[in-house]
Amino acid sequence: MTFFLNSLKICALACLFWVSAVSADAKTTSHISMAEVLANIEHFYVDDIDANKLNQHAIESIFKQLDPHSEFLDQTELEALFNVANGRYTGLGIEVEQREKHIVIVAAIENSPAQTAGLTKGDILLKVNDISVINQPIKQVSKLINQQQKPHVKLTIARNGHEQPLLFEVERKKIDLKSVKGNINSQGIAYLRIINFNNHTLYDVAKELAHLSQIVAGEINGLIIDLRDNPGGILDSAIEVSDLFLESGVIVSTKGRFAEANQEYYAQEGDVLGGAPIIVLINEGSASAAEILAGALQDNQRAQLVGTRSYGKGSVQSLIPLGDGQTALKLTTAKYYTPSGRSIEGSGILPDYPVLQHNFAHNGDFTQPQTETFINAKVHDLQLEKAWQLLEK
């Protein structure tokens, strides 16, 4: 799974150092309180112990036993998550994911400091401020970036096709995450790129569609929705956007252990396009909320999908406040299922028309308003070209 990062702020959890003991004799430990264990260590251990650090290690060890999407969020991380949900945050402007011992850049957000500096999809972080981050968890990398007093961060990058590492100096800035971009040609065929799903995405999509219809002074005759490299976001946002294009039917269902986690979400009457054909573009970077939209439109026969298999992130995380609300648990509480009952966890969504893309083809921006390259597909974007061909039929 990929994430929007506030200076690479995602928790990679520490090793659980008492797993074997608990597994071997669960009966003798099931009644023991974690607080009791920590209190005794703090009071009686031979050397001085930093209680806060010990407690943090204990929390991280617990989360090691859960899925990688569940984590403890401290005050800074919680604030960053809310900022991203509201379409703004301070950082470098990159999305990353952990792949074995490396942290890999999945995308550089458009108009972000990272994109301006020249960072791109597929870059591997080697060093932050001359300190190696190979085999380091994302949270440790976050600390290295945040420790930098100056606004600029020096990154050492490995890039395919370059024998020597590349050096970049990237400035941390406030970033406004625009979740939607669009364009339309003279035949009324529109292109809509949804970059992520935040609290404003429904409004942004509706506003952009209204704007595009005004440009051609009429109805939109066909729509390409580009969800490639969209890492997802808020569940409700994906449901609301799906509902724009559906007259009826299930959008998504969720299932979990507690009652409130078991829900079915239905479309309300009213298709904003009046039934005009839709093509959805997906790839291996389309995840979570993006997969909900793609699955809802595909299973309800409202759209055809073009591209490659999506990421396969089919779980829902909930925020559970702790203490005074300054910290929280981000906990996986349910799995979601497409209208046909598919769980896409680990398997992703298959396109109706598989189209492989050249590495150089998709740079994340096909919506330059002064051109129609997005619709003429003259940038060797094979997936976009296929979408256009299907709408021409």
Short mmCIF file of C-alpha atoms in Angstrom, two decimals:
data_model
loop_
_atom_site.label_atom_id
_atom_site.label_comp_id
_atom_site.label_asym_id
_atom_site.label_seq_id
_atom_site.Cartn_x
_atom_site.Cartn_y
_atom_site.Cartn_z
CA MET A 1 0.00 0.00 0.00
CA THR A 2 1.11 3.47 -0.72
CA PHE A 3 0.67 6.56 1.48
CA PHE A 4 0.83 10.34 1.27
CA LEU A 5 3.65 11.25 3.60
CA ASN A 6 4.29 14.19 5.85
CA SER A 7 8.08 13.97 5.69
CA LEU A 8 7.82 10.17 5.32
CA LYS A 9 5.61 9.78 8.35
CA ILE A 10 4.40 6.15 8.41
CA CYS A 11 5.13 3.79 11.28
CA ALA A 12 7.09 0.62 10.50
CA LEU A 13 6.83 -1.45 13.63
CA ALA A 14 9.62 -2.95 15.74
CA CYS A 15 10.16 -6.64 16.36
CA LEU A 16 8.09 -8.41 19.00
CA PHE A 17 10.61 -9.75 21.48
CA TRP A 18 8.31 -11.98 23.56
CA VAL A 19 6.41 -13.85 20.84
CA SER A 20 7.90 -17.28 21.54
CA ALA A 21 7.18 -17.06 25.26
CA VAL A 22 3.55 -16.14 24.73
CA SER A 23 3.08 -18.82 22.11
CA ALA A 24 4.68 -21.52 24.24
CA ASP A 25 2.70 -20.88 27.38
CA ALA A 26 -0.28 -18.65 26.66
CA LYS A 27 -2.14 -19.82 29.76
CA THR A 28 0.50 -18.39 32.12
CA THR A 29 0.60 -14.98 30.46
CA SER A 30 -3.00 -14.34 29.45
CA HIS A 31 -3.88 -12.77 32.81
CA ILE A 32 -0.80 -10.53 32.99
CA SER A 33 -1.34 -6.83 32.44
CA MET A 34 1.01 -5.01 30.10
CA ALA A 35 0.92 -2.03 32.46
CA GLU A 36 2.00 -4.30 35.33
CA VAL A 37 4.95 -5.67 33.37
CA LEU A 38 6.13 -2.20 32.36
CA ALA A 39 5.71 -0.84 35.87
CA ASN A 40 7.85 -3.61 37.38
CA ILE A 41 10.58 -3.14 34.79
CA GLU A 42 10.61 0.60 35.44
CA HIS A 43 10.85 0.17 39.22
CA PHE A 44 13.15 -2.82 39.61
CA TYR A 45 15.35 -3.17 36.52
CA VAL A 46 19.06 -2.88 37.34
CA ASP A 47 19.67 0.18 35.13
CA ASP A 48 17.71 3.35 34.61
CA ILE A 49 14.96 2.95 32.02
CA ASP A 50 13.32 5.61 29.88
CA ALA A 51 9.68 4.78 30.62
CA ASN A 52 8.38 6.61 27.55
CA LYS A 53 10.76 4.76 25.26
CA LEU A 54 9.94 1.43 26.89
CA ASN A 55 6.23 2.06 26.50
CA GLN A 56 6.72 3.05 22.86
CA HIS A 57 8.62 -0.16 22.15
CA ALA A 58 5.84 -2.17 23.80
CA ILE A 59 3.20 -0.47 21.65
CA GLU A 60 5.22 -1.02 18.48
CA SER A 61 5.73 -4.67 19.40
CA ILE A 62 1.99 -5.19 19.76
CA PHE A 63 1.30 -3.69 16.32
CA LYS A 64 3.92 -5.98 14.81
CA GLN A 65 1.41 -8.78 15.31
CA LEU A 66 -1.25 -6.94 13.29
CA ASP A 67 -1.46 -6.09 9.60
CA PRO A 68 0.86 -3.41 8.16
CA HIS A 69 -1.97 -0.87 7.91
CA SER A 70 -2.61 -0.77 11.67
CA GLU A 71 -0.46 1.55 13.77
CA PHE A 72 -0.24 3.91 16.71
CA LEU A 73 -0.32 7.57 15.71
CA ASP A 74 1.34 10.14 17.93
CA GLN A 75 0.14 13.75 18.00
CA THR A 76 2.25 14.85 15.03
CA GLU A 77 1.26 11.84 12.93
CA LEU A 78 -2.41 12.23 13.78
CA GLU A 79 -2.35 15.89 12.82
CA ALA A 80 -0.60 15.01 9.55
CA LEU A 81 -3.27 12.41 8.75
CA PHE A 82 -6.06 14.94 9.30
CA ASN A 83 -4.24 17.49 7.17
CA VAL A 84 -3.90 15.04 4.29
CA ALA A 85 -7.59 14.12 4.62
CA ASN A 86 -8.39 17.81 4.27
CA GLY A 87 -6.13 18.23 1.24
CA ARG A 88 -3.13 19.96 2.78
CA TYR A 89 0.07 19.12 4.62
CA THR A 90 3.68 20.19 5.04
CA GLY A 91 6.30 17.92 3.54
CA LEU A 92 8.29 16.95 0.50
CA GLY A 93 5.36 15.82 -1.66
CA ILE A 94 6.14 12.18 -2.26
CA GLU A 95 4.28 8.91 -1.85
CA VAL A 96 6.40 5.97 -0.77
CA GLU A 97 6.10 2.35 0.18
CA GLN A 98 8.41 -0.11 1.90
CA ARG A 99 9.69 -2.87 -0.37
CA GLU A 100 11.84 -5.32 1.56
CA LYS A 101 14.86 -3.31 2.75
CA HIS A 102 14.21 -0.27 0.57
CA ILE A 103 11.87 2.72 0.65
CA VAL A 104 10.66 3.35 -2.88
CA ILE A 105 9.02 6.49 -4.23
CA VAL A 106 5.69 5.59 -5.80
CA ALA A 107 4.89 9.09 -7.04
CA ALA A 108 5.90 12.71 -6.70
CA ILE A 109 2.84 14.88 -6.15
CA GLU A 110 2.23 17.37 -8.91
CA ASN A 111 3.70 20.83 -8.27
CA SER A 112 5.30 19.59 -5.04
CA PRO A 113 8.90 20.33 -3.96
CA ALA A 114 9.77 16.71 -4.79
CA GLN A 115 8.52 17.01 -8.38
CA THR A 116 10.24 20.38 -8.79
CA ALA A 117 13.50 18.86 -7.58
CA GLY A 118 13.20 16.04 -10.11
CA LEU A 119 12.24 13.04 -7.96
CA THR A 120 10.15 10.48 -9.79
CA LYS A 121 8.33 7.17 -9.50
CA GLY A 122 10.67 4.23 -8.91
CA ASP A 123 13.43 6.20 -7.19
CA ILE A 124 14.91 4.38 -4.17
CA LEU A 125 15.97 6.29 -1.06
CA LEU A 126 19.56 5.46 -0.10
CA LYS A 127 20.46 8.28 2.31
CA VAL A 128 18.79 11.17 4.10
CA ASN A 129 21.19 13.97 5.00
CA ASP A 130 24.11 11.57 4.36
CA ILE A 131 22.75 8.91 6.75
CA SER A 132 21.96 5.53 5.19
CA VAL A 133 18.29 4.51 5.28
CA ILE A 134 18.74 1.09 3.69
CA ASN A 135 16.93 -1.52 5.76
CA GLN A 136 15.42 1.24 7.91
CA PRO A 137 11.68 1.51 8.66
CA ILE A 138 9.73 4.45 7.32
CA LYS A 139 9.25 5.96 10.77
CA GLN A 140 13.01 6.12 11.29
CA VAL A 141 13.40 7.89 7.96
CA SER A 142 10.72 10.32 9.07
CA LYS A 143 12.71 11.15 12.19
CA LEU A 144 15.82 11.78 10.15
CA ILE A 145 13.95 14.24 7.96
CA ASN A 146 12.26 15.98 10.88
CA GLN A 147 15.52 16.33 12.78
CA GLN A 148 16.82 18.57 10.04
CA GLN A 149 16.58 22.14 11.32
CA LYS A 150 16.94 23.70 7.89
CA PRO A 151 13.99 23.58 5.47
CA HIS A 152 16.02 21.69 2.86
CA VAL A 153 16.58 17.94 3.03
CA LYS A 154 19.37 16.20 1.12
CA LEU A 155 18.31 12.89 -0.43
CA THR A 156 20.57 10.31 -2.08
CA ILE A 157 18.65 8.33 -4.67
CA ALA A 158 19.23 5.18 -6.70
CA ARG A 159 17.54 5.38 -10.10
CA ASN A 160 17.19 2.78 -12.81
CA GLY A 161 19.55 3.51 -15.69
CA HIS A 162 22.06 5.41 -13.54
CA GLU A 163 25.15 3.60 -12.28
CA GLN A 164 25.93 6.25 -9.66
CA PRO A 165 23.57 7.56 -6.94
CA LEU A 166 21.84 10.88 -7.62
CA LEU A 167 21.77 13.74 -5.12
CA PHE A 168 18.70 15.95 -4.59
CA GLU A 169 18.03 18.83 -2.26
CA VAL A 170 14.31 19.10 -1.52
CA GLU A 171 12.58 21.82 0.46
CA ARG A 172 9.77 21.05 2.89
CA LYS A 173 6.78 23.24 2.07
CA LYS A 174 3.08 23.53 2.70
CA ILE A 175 1.31 21.58 -0.03
CA ASP A 176 -2.29 21.87 -1.16
CA LEU A 177 -3.39 18.49 -2.51
CA LYS A 178 -5.66 19.11 -5.49
CA SER A 179 -7.47 15.81 -5.85
CA VAL A 180 -9.02 16.32 -9.31
CA LYS A 181 -7.96 17.62 -12.72
CA GLY A 182 -9.86 17.50 -15.98
CA ASN A 183 -10.16 18.45 -19.62
CA ILE A 184 -12.59 17.94 -22.51
CA ASN A 185 -12.41 17.93 -26.28
CA SER A 186 -14.74 19.46 -28.85
CA GLN A 187 -16.71 16.18 -29.19
CA GLY A 188 -17.69 16.29 -25.54
CA ILE A 189 -15.33 13.50 -24.42
CA ALA A 190 -14.00 14.40 -20.99
CA TYR A 191 -10.93 13.29 -19.07
CA LEU A 192 -10.94 13.31 -15.27
CA ARG A 193 -7.88 12.44 -13.23
CA ILE A 194 -8.58 11.70 -9.56
CA ILE A 195 -5.28 11.91 -7.68
CA ASN A 196 -6.53 10.84 -4.26
CA PHE A 197 -9.71 10.67 -2.19
CA ASN A 198 -9.94 13.30 0.53
CA ASN A 199 -12.77 15.19 2.20
CA HIS A 200 -13.12 17.54 -0.79
CA THR A 201 -13.00 15.03 -3.65
CA LEU A 202 -16.77 14.73 -4.17
CA TYR A 203 -17.08 18.49 -4.42
CA ASP A 204 -14.01 18.72 -6.67
CA VAL A 205 -15.31 16.02 -9.05
CA ALA A 206 -18.80 17.55 -9.29
CA LYS A 207 -17.37 21.02 -9.80
CA GLU A 208 -14.94 19.85 -12.48
CA LEU A 209 -17.64 17.95 -14.39
CA ALA A 210 -19.90 21.01 -14.33
CA HIS A 211 -17.03 23.15 -15.57
CA LEU A 212 -16.19 20.73 -18.40
CA SER A 213 -19.82 20.60 -19.58
CA GLN A 214 -19.87 24.40 -19.71
CA ILE A 215 -16.80 24.44 -21.92
CA VAL A 216 -18.61 22.51 -24.66
CA ALA A 217 -21.96 24.15 -23.87
CA GLY A 218 -23.70 20.81 -23.58
CA GLU A 219 -23.68 17.35 -22.10
CA ILE A 220 -20.60 15.23 -21.60
CA ASN A 221 -20.77 12.45 -24.19
CA GLY A 222 -18.18 10.17 -22.62
CA LEU A 223 -15.77 10.16 -19.69
CA ILE A 224 -12.34 8.74 -18.97
CA ILE A 225 -11.64 8.46 -15.23
CA ASP A 226 -7.91 8.10 -14.58
CA LEU A 227 -7.21 6.32 -11.27
CA ARG A 228 -3.66 5.29 -12.09
CA ASP A 229 -1.25 5.68 -9.17
CA ASN A 230 -4.14 6.85 -6.98
CA PRO A 231 -3.24 5.49 -3.50
CA GLY A 232 -6.80 5.84 -2.18
CA GLY A 233 -7.87 7.78 0.87
CA ILE A 234 -11.21 8.14 2.62
CA LEU A 235 -13.83 5.39 2.23
CA ASP A 236 -16.80 7.78 2.30
CA SER A 237 -15.24 9.87 -0.45
CA ALA A 238 -14.95 6.86 -2.77
CA ILE A 239 -18.56 5.90 -2.03
CA GLU A 240 -19.81 9.43 -2.73
CA VAL A 241 -17.93 9.70 -6.04
CA SER A 242 -19.17 6.26 -7.11
CA ASP A 243 -22.74 7.35 -6.38
CA LEU A 244 -22.40 10.23 -8.85
CA PHE A 245 -22.35 7.78 -11.76
CA LEU A 246 -24.77 5.08 -10.54
CA GLU A 247 -28.57 5.00 -10.60
CA SER A 248 -28.88 2.10 -8.18
CA GLY A 249 -27.15 -0.95 -6.78
CA VAL A 250 -24.56 -1.75 -4.17
CA ILE A 251 -21.42 0.39 -4.21
CA VAL A 252 -19.39 -1.54 -1.64
CA SER A 253 -19.91 -3.65 1.47
CA THR A 254 -17.71 -4.00 4.54
CA LYS A 255 -17.38 -6.91 6.94
CA GLY A 256 -15.66 -7.07 10.31
CA ARG A 257 -15.91 -8.59 13.80
CA PHE A 258 -18.02 -5.89 15.44
CA ALA A 259 -21.55 -5.02 14.35
CA GLU A 260 -20.88 -1.52 13.01
CA ALA A 261 -18.17 -2.83 10.72
CA ASN A 262 -20.77 -4.77 8.72
CA GLN A 263 -22.31 -2.34 6.27
CA GLU A 264 -23.70 -2.18 2.74
CA TYR A 265 -23.62 1.09 0.85
CA TYR A 266 -26.16 1.67 -1.93
CA ALA A 267 -26.30 4.15 -4.79
CA GLN A 268 -29.04 6.75 -4.80
CA GLU A 269 -31.02 7.51 -7.94
CA GLY A 270 -29.36 10.00 -10.28
CA ASP A 271 -26.46 9.57 -12.71
CA VAL A 272 -24.66 12.86 -13.26
CA LEU A 273 -23.68 11.77 -16.79
CA GLY A 274 -27.12 10.50 -17.75
CA GLY A 275 -25.73 7.13 -18.82
CA ALA A 276 -22.88 8.42 -21.01
CA PRO A 277 -20.15 5.76 -21.35
CA ILE A 278 -17.27 5.66 -18.88
CA ILE A 279 -13.79 4.14 -19.16
CA VAL A 280 -11.70 3.81 -15.99
CA LEU A 281 -7.90 3.60 -16.13
CA ILE A 282 -6.17 1.56 -13.40
CA ASN A 283 -2.69 0.21 -12.74
CA GLU A 284 -0.67 -1.40 -9.96
CA GLY A 285 -0.63 1.93 -8.13
CA SER A 286 -4.45 2.15 -7.93
CA ALA A 287 -5.30 1.16 -4.37
CA SER A 288 -7.91 1.18 -1.63
CA ALA A 289 -10.53 3.88 -2.29
CA ALA A 290 -9.51 3.95 -5.97
CA GLU A 291 -10.27 0.24 -6.15
CA ILE A 292 -13.65 0.80 -4.51
CA LEU A 293 -14.65 3.24 -7.28
CA ALA A 294 -13.25 1.00 -10.03
CA GLY A 295 -14.94 -2.11 -8.60
CA ALA A 296 -18.28 -0.39 -8.08
CA LEU A 297 -18.44 0.87 -11.66
CA GLN A 298 -17.20 -2.41 -13.12
CA ASP A 299 -19.52 -4.71 -11.15
CA ASN A 300 -22.53 -2.51 -11.87
CA GLN A 301 -21.69 -2.59 -15.60
CA ARG A 302 -21.39 1.18 -15.53
CA ALA A 303 -17.81 1.36 -16.80
CA GLN A 304 -15.13 -0.68 -18.53
CA LEU A 305 -11.66 -0.85 -17.03
CA VAL A 306 -8.43 -0.44 -18.99
CA GLY A 307 -4.86 -0.91 -17.81
CA THR A 308 -3.23 -3.41 -15.48
CA ARG A 309 -4.21 -5.22 -12.28
CA SER A 310 -4.76 -2.84 -9.36
CA TYR A 311 -2.80 -2.95 -6.10
CA GLY A 312 -5.12 -5.12 -4.01
CA LYS A 313 -5.65 -3.23 -0.76
CA GLY A 314 -9.05 -4.39 0.45
CA SER A 315 -9.17 -3.38 4.11
CA VAL A 316 -10.69 -0.46 5.97
CA GLN A 317 -8.91 1.41 8.77
CA SER A 318 -10.68 3.32 11.54
CA LEU A 319 -9.26 5.99 13.85
CA ILE A 320 -9.79 5.26 17.54
CA PRO A 321 -8.86 8.24 19.78
CA LEU A 322 -6.74 7.60 22.86
CA GLY A 323 -6.53 9.55 26.10
CA ASP A 324 -7.25 13.24 25.48
CA GLY A 325 -7.58 12.71 21.74
CA GLN A 326 -4.07 13.84 20.90
CA THR A 327 -3.08 10.31 19.87
CA ALA A 328 -4.99 7.48 18.20
CA LEU A 329 -4.99 3.94 16.97
CA LYS A 330 -5.30 3.51 13.20
CA LEU A 331 -6.74 0.03 13.25
CA THR A 332 -7.93 -2.27 10.49
CA THR A 333 -11.55 -2.91 11.45
CA ALA A 334 -13.10 -4.40 8.30
CA LYS A 335 -12.52 -5.77 4.84
CA TYR A 336 -14.45 -4.37 1.92
CA TYR A 337 -16.09 -6.23 -0.93
CA THR A 338 -17.13 -5.10 -4.39
CA PRO A 339 -20.83 -5.32 -5.38
CA SER A 340 -20.35 -8.86 -6.73
CA GLY A 341 -18.85 -9.97 -3.42
CA ARG A 342 -15.21 -9.88 -4.47
CA SER A 343 -12.54 -9.26 -1.86
CA ILE A 344 -9.63 -7.66 -3.65
CA GLU A 345 -7.21 -7.96 -0.72
CA GLY A 346 -3.92 -9.15 -2.16
CA SER A 347 -5.40 -9.87 -5.60
CA GLY A 348 -6.53 -6.51 -6.93
CA ILE A 349 -9.04 -5.75 -9.68
CA LEU A 350 -8.47 -7.04 -13.19
CA PRO A 351 -9.17 -4.65 -16.09
CA ASP A 352 -11.63 -5.58 -18.81
CA TYR A 353 -8.96 -4.60 -21.33
CA PRO A 354 -5.42 -5.38 -20.14
CA VAL A 355 -2.94 -2.90 -21.62
CA LEU A 356 0.70 -2.75 -20.56
CA GLN A 357 2.26 0.67 -20.42
CA HIS A 358 5.73 1.75 -21.49
CA ASN A 359 7.80 2.99 -18.56
CA PHE A 360 8.11 6.45 -20.07
CA ALA A 361 4.49 6.83 -21.00
CA HIS A 362 2.70 7.82 -17.83
CA ASN A 363 4.22 10.81 -16.08
CA GLY A 364 1.14 11.58 -14.02
CA ASP A 365 -0.06 14.64 -15.91
CA PHE A 366 -2.20 14.46 -19.05
CA THR A 367 -4.30 17.51 -18.36
CA GLN A 368 -2.39 20.49 -19.72
CA PRO A 369 -5.26 22.83 -20.63
CA GLN A 370 -3.53 24.34 -23.66
CA THR A 371 -3.35 21.01 -25.52
CA GLU A 372 -5.45 17.98 -26.30
CA THR A 373 -2.66 15.44 -25.89
CA PHE A 374 -4.69 13.72 -23.19
CA ILE A 375 -7.42 12.95 -25.68
CA ASN A 376 -5.34 12.43 -28.82
CA ALA A 377 -2.96 10.11 -26.90
CA LYS A 378 0.08 11.40 -28.79
CA VAL A 379 2.34 10.93 -25.75
CA HIS A 380 2.59 7.16 -26.27
CA ASP A 381 0.14 6.52 -23.48
CA LEU A 382 -1.16 3.17 -24.67
CA GLN A 383 -3.74 2.81 -21.90
CA LEU A 384 -5.23 6.23 -22.55
CA GLU A 385 -5.21 5.55 -26.28
CA LYS A 386 -7.18 2.32 -25.71
CA ALA A 387 -9.71 4.19 -23.58
CA TRP A 388 -10.20 6.75 -26.32
CA GLN A 389 -10.67 4.00 -28.93
CA LEU A 390 -13.38 2.34 -26.81
CA LEU A 391 -15.28 5.62 -26.46
CA GLU A 392 -15.12 6.17 -30.22
CA LYS A 393 -17.05 2.96 -30.88
#
